[in-house]
PDB file of C-alpha atoms and ligand atoms in Angstrom:
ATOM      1  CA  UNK B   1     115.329 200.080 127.210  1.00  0.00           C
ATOM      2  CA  UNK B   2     111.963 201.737 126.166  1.00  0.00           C
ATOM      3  CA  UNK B   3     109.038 202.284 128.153  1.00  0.00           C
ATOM      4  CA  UNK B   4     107.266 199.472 125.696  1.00  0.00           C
ATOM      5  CA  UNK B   5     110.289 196.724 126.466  1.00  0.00           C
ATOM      6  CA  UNK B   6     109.734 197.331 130.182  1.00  0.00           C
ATOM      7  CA  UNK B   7     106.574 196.764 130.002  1.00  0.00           C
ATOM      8  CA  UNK B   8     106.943 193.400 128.006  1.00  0.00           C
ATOM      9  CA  UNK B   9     109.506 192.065 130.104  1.00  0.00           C
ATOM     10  CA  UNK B  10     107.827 192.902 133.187  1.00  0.00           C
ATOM     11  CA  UNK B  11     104.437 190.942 132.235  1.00  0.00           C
ATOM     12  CA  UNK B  12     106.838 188.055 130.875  1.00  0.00           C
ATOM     13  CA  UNK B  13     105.955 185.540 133.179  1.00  0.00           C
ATOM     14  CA  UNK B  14     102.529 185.981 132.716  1.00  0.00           C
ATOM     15  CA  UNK B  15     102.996 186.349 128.843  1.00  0.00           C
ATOM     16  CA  UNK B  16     104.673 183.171 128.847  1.00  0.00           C
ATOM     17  CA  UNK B  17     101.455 181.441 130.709  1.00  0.00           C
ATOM     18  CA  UNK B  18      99.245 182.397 128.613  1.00  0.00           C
ATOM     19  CA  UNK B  19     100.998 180.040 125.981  1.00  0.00           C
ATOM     20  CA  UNK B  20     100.453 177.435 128.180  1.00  0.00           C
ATOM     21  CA  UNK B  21      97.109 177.897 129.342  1.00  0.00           C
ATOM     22  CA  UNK B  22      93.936 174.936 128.939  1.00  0.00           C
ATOM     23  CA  UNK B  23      91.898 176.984 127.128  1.00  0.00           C
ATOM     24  CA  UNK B  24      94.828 178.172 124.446  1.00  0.00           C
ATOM     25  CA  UNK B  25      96.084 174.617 124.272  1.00  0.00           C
ATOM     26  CA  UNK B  26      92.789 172.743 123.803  1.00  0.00           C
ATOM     27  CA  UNK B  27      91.837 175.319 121.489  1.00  0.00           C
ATOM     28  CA  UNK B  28      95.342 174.843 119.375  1.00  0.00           C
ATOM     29  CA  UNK B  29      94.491 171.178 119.417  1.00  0.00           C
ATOM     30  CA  UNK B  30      91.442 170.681 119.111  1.00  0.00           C
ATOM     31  CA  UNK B  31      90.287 169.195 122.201  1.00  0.00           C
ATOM     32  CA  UNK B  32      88.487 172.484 123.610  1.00  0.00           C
ATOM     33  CA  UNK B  33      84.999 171.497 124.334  1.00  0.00           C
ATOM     34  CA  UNK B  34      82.470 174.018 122.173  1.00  0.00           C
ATOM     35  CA  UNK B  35      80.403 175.296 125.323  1.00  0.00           C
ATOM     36  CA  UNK B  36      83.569 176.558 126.754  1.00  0.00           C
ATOM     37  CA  UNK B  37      84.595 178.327 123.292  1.00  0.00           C
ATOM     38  CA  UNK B  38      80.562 179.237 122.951  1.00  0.00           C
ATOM     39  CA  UNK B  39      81.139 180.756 126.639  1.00  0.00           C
ATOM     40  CA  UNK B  40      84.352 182.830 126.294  1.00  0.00           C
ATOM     41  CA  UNK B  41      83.035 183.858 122.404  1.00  0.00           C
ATOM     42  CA  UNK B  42      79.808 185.546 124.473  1.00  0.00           C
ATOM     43  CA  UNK B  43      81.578 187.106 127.530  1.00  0.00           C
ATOM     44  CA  UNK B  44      84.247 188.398 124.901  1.00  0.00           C
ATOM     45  CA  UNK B  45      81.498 190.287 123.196  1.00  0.00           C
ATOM     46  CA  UNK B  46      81.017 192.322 126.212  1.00  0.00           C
ATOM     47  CA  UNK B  47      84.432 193.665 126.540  1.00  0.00           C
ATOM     48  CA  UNK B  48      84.669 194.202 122.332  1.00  0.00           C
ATOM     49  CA  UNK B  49      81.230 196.546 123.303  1.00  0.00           C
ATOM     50  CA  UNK B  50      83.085 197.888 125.812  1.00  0.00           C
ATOM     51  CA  UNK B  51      86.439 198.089 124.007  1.00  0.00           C
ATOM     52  CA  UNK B  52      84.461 199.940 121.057  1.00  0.00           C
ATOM     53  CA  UNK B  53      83.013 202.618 123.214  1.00  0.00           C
ATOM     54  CA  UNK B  54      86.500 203.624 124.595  1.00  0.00           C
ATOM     55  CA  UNK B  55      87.616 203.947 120.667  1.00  0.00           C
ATOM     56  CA  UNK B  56      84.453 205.802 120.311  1.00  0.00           C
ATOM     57  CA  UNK B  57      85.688 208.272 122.994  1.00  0.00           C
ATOM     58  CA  UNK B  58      89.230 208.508 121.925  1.00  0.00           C
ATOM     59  CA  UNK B  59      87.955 209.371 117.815  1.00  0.00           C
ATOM     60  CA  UNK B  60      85.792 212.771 119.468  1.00  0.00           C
ATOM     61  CA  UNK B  61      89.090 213.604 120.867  1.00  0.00           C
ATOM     62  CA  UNK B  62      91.281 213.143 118.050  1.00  0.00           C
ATOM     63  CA  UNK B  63      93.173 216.015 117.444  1.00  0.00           C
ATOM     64  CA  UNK B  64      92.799 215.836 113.775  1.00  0.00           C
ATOM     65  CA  UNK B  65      89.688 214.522 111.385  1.00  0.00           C
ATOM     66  CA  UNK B  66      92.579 211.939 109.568  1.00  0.00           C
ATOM     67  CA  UNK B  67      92.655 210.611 113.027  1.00  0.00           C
ATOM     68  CA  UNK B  68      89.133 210.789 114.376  1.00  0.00           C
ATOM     69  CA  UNK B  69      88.478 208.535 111.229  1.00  0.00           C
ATOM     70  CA  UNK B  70      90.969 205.843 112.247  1.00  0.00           C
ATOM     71  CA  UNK B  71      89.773 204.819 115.841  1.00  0.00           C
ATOM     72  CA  UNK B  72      86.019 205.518 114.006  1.00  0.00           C
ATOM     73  CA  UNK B  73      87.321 202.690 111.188  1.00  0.00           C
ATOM     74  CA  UNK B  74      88.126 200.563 114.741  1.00  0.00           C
ATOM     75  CA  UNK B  75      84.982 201.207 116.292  1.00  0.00           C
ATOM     76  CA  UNK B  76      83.229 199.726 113.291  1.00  0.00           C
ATOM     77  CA  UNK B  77      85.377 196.833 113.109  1.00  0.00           C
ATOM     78  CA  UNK B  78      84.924 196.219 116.720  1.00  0.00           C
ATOM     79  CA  UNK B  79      81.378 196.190 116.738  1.00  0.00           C
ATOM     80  CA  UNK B  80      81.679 193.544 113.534  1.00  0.00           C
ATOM     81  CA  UNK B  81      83.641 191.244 115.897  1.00  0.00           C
ATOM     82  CA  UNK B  82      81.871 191.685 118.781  1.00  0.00           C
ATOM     83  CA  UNK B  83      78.811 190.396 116.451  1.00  0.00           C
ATOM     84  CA  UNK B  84      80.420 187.855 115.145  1.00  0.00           C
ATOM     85  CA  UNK B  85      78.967 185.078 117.507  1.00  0.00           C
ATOM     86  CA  UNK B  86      75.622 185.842 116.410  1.00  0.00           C
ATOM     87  CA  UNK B  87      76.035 184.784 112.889  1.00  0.00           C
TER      88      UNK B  87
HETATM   89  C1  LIG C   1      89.755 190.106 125.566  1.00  0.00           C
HETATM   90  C2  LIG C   1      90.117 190.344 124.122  1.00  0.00           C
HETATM   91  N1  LIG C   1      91.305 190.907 123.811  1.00  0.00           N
HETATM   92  C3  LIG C   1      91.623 191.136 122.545  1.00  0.00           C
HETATM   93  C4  LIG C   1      90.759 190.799 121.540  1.00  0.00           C
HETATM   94  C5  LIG C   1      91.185 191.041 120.134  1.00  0.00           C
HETATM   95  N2  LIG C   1      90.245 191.690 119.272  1.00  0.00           N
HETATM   96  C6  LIG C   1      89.561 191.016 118.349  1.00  0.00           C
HETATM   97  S1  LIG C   1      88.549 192.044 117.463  1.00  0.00           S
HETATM   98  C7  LIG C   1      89.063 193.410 118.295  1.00  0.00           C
HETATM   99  C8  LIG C   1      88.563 194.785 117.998  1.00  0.00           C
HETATM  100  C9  LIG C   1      89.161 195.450 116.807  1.00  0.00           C
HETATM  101  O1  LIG C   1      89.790 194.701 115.907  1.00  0.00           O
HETATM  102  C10 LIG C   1      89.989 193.048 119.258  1.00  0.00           C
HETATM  103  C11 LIG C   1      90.657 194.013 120.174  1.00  0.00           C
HETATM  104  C12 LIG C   1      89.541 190.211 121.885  1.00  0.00           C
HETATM  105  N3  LIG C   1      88.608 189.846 120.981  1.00  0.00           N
HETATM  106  N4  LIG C   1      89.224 189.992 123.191  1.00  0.00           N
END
Protein backbone atom coordinates (compact mmCIF):
# COMPACT_ATOMS: atom_id res chain seq x y z
CA UNK A 1 0.00 0.00 0.00
CA UNK A 2 1.46 3.55 -0.67
CA UNK A 3 2.21 6.13 1.70
CA UNK A 4 -0.91 8.18 -0.07
CA UNK A 5 -3.50 4.97 0.52
CA UNK A 6 -2.43 4.94 4.17
CA UNK A 7 -3.06 8.06 4.59
CA UNK A 8 -6.65 7.90 2.99
CA UNK A 9 -7.67 4.99 4.78
CA UNK A 10 -6.47 6.17 7.97
CA UNK A 11 -8.59 9.60 7.84
CA UNK A 12 -11.59 7.35 6.47
CA UNK A 13 -13.80 7.76 9.17
CA UNK A 14 -13.47 11.23 9.23
CA UNK A 15 -13.59 11.41 5.32
CA UNK A 16 -16.72 9.65 5.44
CA UNK A 17 -18.25 12.46 8.00
CA UNK A 18 -17.60 15.01 6.20
CA UNK A 19 -20.24 13.63 3.62
CA UNK A 20 -22.55 13.71 6.19
CA UNK A 21 -22.00 16.84 7.82
CA UNK A 22 -25.03 19.93 8.31
CA UNK A 23 -23.26 22.31 6.63
CA UNK A 24 -22.38 19.89 3.37
CA UNK A 25 -25.91 18.56 3.43
CA UNK A 26 -27.87 21.82 3.75
CA UNK A 27 -25.62 23.22 1.32
CA UNK A 28 -26.31 20.09 -1.27
CA UNK A 29 -29.96 20.80 -0.64
CA UNK A 30 -30.53 23.84 -0.37
CA UNK A 31 -31.63 24.42 3.03
CA UNK A 32 -28.22 26.08 4.30
CA UNK A 33 -29.16 29.37 5.71
CA UNK A 34 -26.96 32.30 3.71
CA UNK A 35 -25.33 33.87 6.97
CA UNK A 36 -23.85 30.56 7.69
CA UNK A 37 -22.52 30.18 3.92
CA UNK A 38 -21.72 34.24 4.14
CA UNK A 39 -19.74 33.13 7.47
CA UNK A 40 -17.68 30.09 6.35
CA UNK A 41 -17.17 32.05 2.63
CA UNK A 42 -15.28 34.96 4.99
CA UNK A 43 -13.32 32.77 7.49
CA UNK A 44 -12.33 30.61 4.32
CA UNK A 45 -10.71 33.67 2.88
CA UNK A 46 -8.32 33.72 5.66
CA UNK A 47 -6.90 30.35 5.25
CA UNK A 48 -6.89 30.82 1.03
CA UNK A 49 -4.50 34.14 2.26
CA UNK A 50 -2.82 31.95 4.24
CA UNK A 51 -2.80 28.94 1.90
CA UNK A 52 -1.37 31.43 -0.89
CA UNK A 53 1.54 32.60 1.13
CA UNK A 54 2.77 28.98 1.78
CA UNK A 55 2.60 28.53 -2.28
CA UNK A 56 4.35 31.77 -2.34
CA UNK A 57 7.16 30.20 -0.22
CA UNK A 58 7.31 26.89 -1.88
CA UNK A 59 7.63 28.85 -5.79
CA UNK A 60 11.18 30.83 -4.23
CA UNK A 61 12.23 27.38 -3.51
CA UNK A 62 11.45 25.66 -6.58
CA UNK A 63 14.25 24.00 -7.84
CA UNK A 64 13.60 24.95 -11.34
CA UNK A 65 11.95 28.36 -13.00
CA UNK A 66 9.20 25.72 -14.95
CA UNK A 67 8.32 25.03 -11.41
CA UNK A 68 8.62 28.29 -9.53
CA UNK A 69 5.97 29.37 -12.22
CA UNK A 70 3.47 26.66 -11.31
CA UNK A 71 2.89 27.22 -7.47
CA UNK A 72 3.30 31.24 -8.73
CA UNK A 73 0.15 30.31 -11.36
CA UNK A 74 -1.49 28.87 -7.75
CA UNK A 75 -0.70 31.74 -5.79
CA UNK A 76 -2.58 33.90 -8.26
CA UNK A 77 -5.44 31.71 -8.44
CA UNK A 78 -5.60 31.55 -4.76
CA UNK A 79 -5.68 35.04 -4.15
CA UNK A 80 -8.70 35.17 -7.01
CA UNK A 81 -10.66 32.77 -4.74
CA UNK A 82 -9.88 34.07 -1.68
CA UNK A 83 -11.50 37.42 -3.29
CA UNK A 84 -14.16 35.95 -4.53
CA UNK A 85 -16.64 36.91 -1.63
CA UNK A 86 -16.07 40.41 -2.25
CA UNK A 87 -17.55 40.54 -5.63
C1 LIG B 1 -10.47 25.13 3.85
C2 LIG B 1 -10.41 25.02 2.35
N1 LIG B 1 -9.88 23.92 1.78
C3 LIG B 1 -9.81 23.82 0.46
C4 LIG B 1 -10.28 24.82 -0.34
C5 LIG B 1 -10.21 24.64 -1.82
N2 LIG B 1 -9.69 25.73 -2.58
C6 LIG B 1 -10.49 26.53 -3.29
S1 LIG B 1 -9.59 27.71 -4.12
C7 LIG B 1 -8.13 27.11 -3.55
C8 LIG B 1 -6.81 27.70 -3.93
C9 LIG B 1 -6.29 27.33 -5.28
O1 LIG B 1 -7.14 26.83 -6.17
C10 LIG B 1 -8.35 26.03 -2.72
C11 LIG B 1 -7.27 25.26 -2.05
C12 LIG B 1 -10.84 25.95 0.27
N3 LIG B 1 -11.33 27.00 -0.42
N4 LIG B 1 -10.89 26.04 1.63
Amino acid sequence: MSFTQELRRWVDPIWQASFEHPFITGLADGTLPLDRFRFYVQQDSYYLTEFGRVLAVAASRAGDLAEASELAAHVRTTWHSSRGWQG
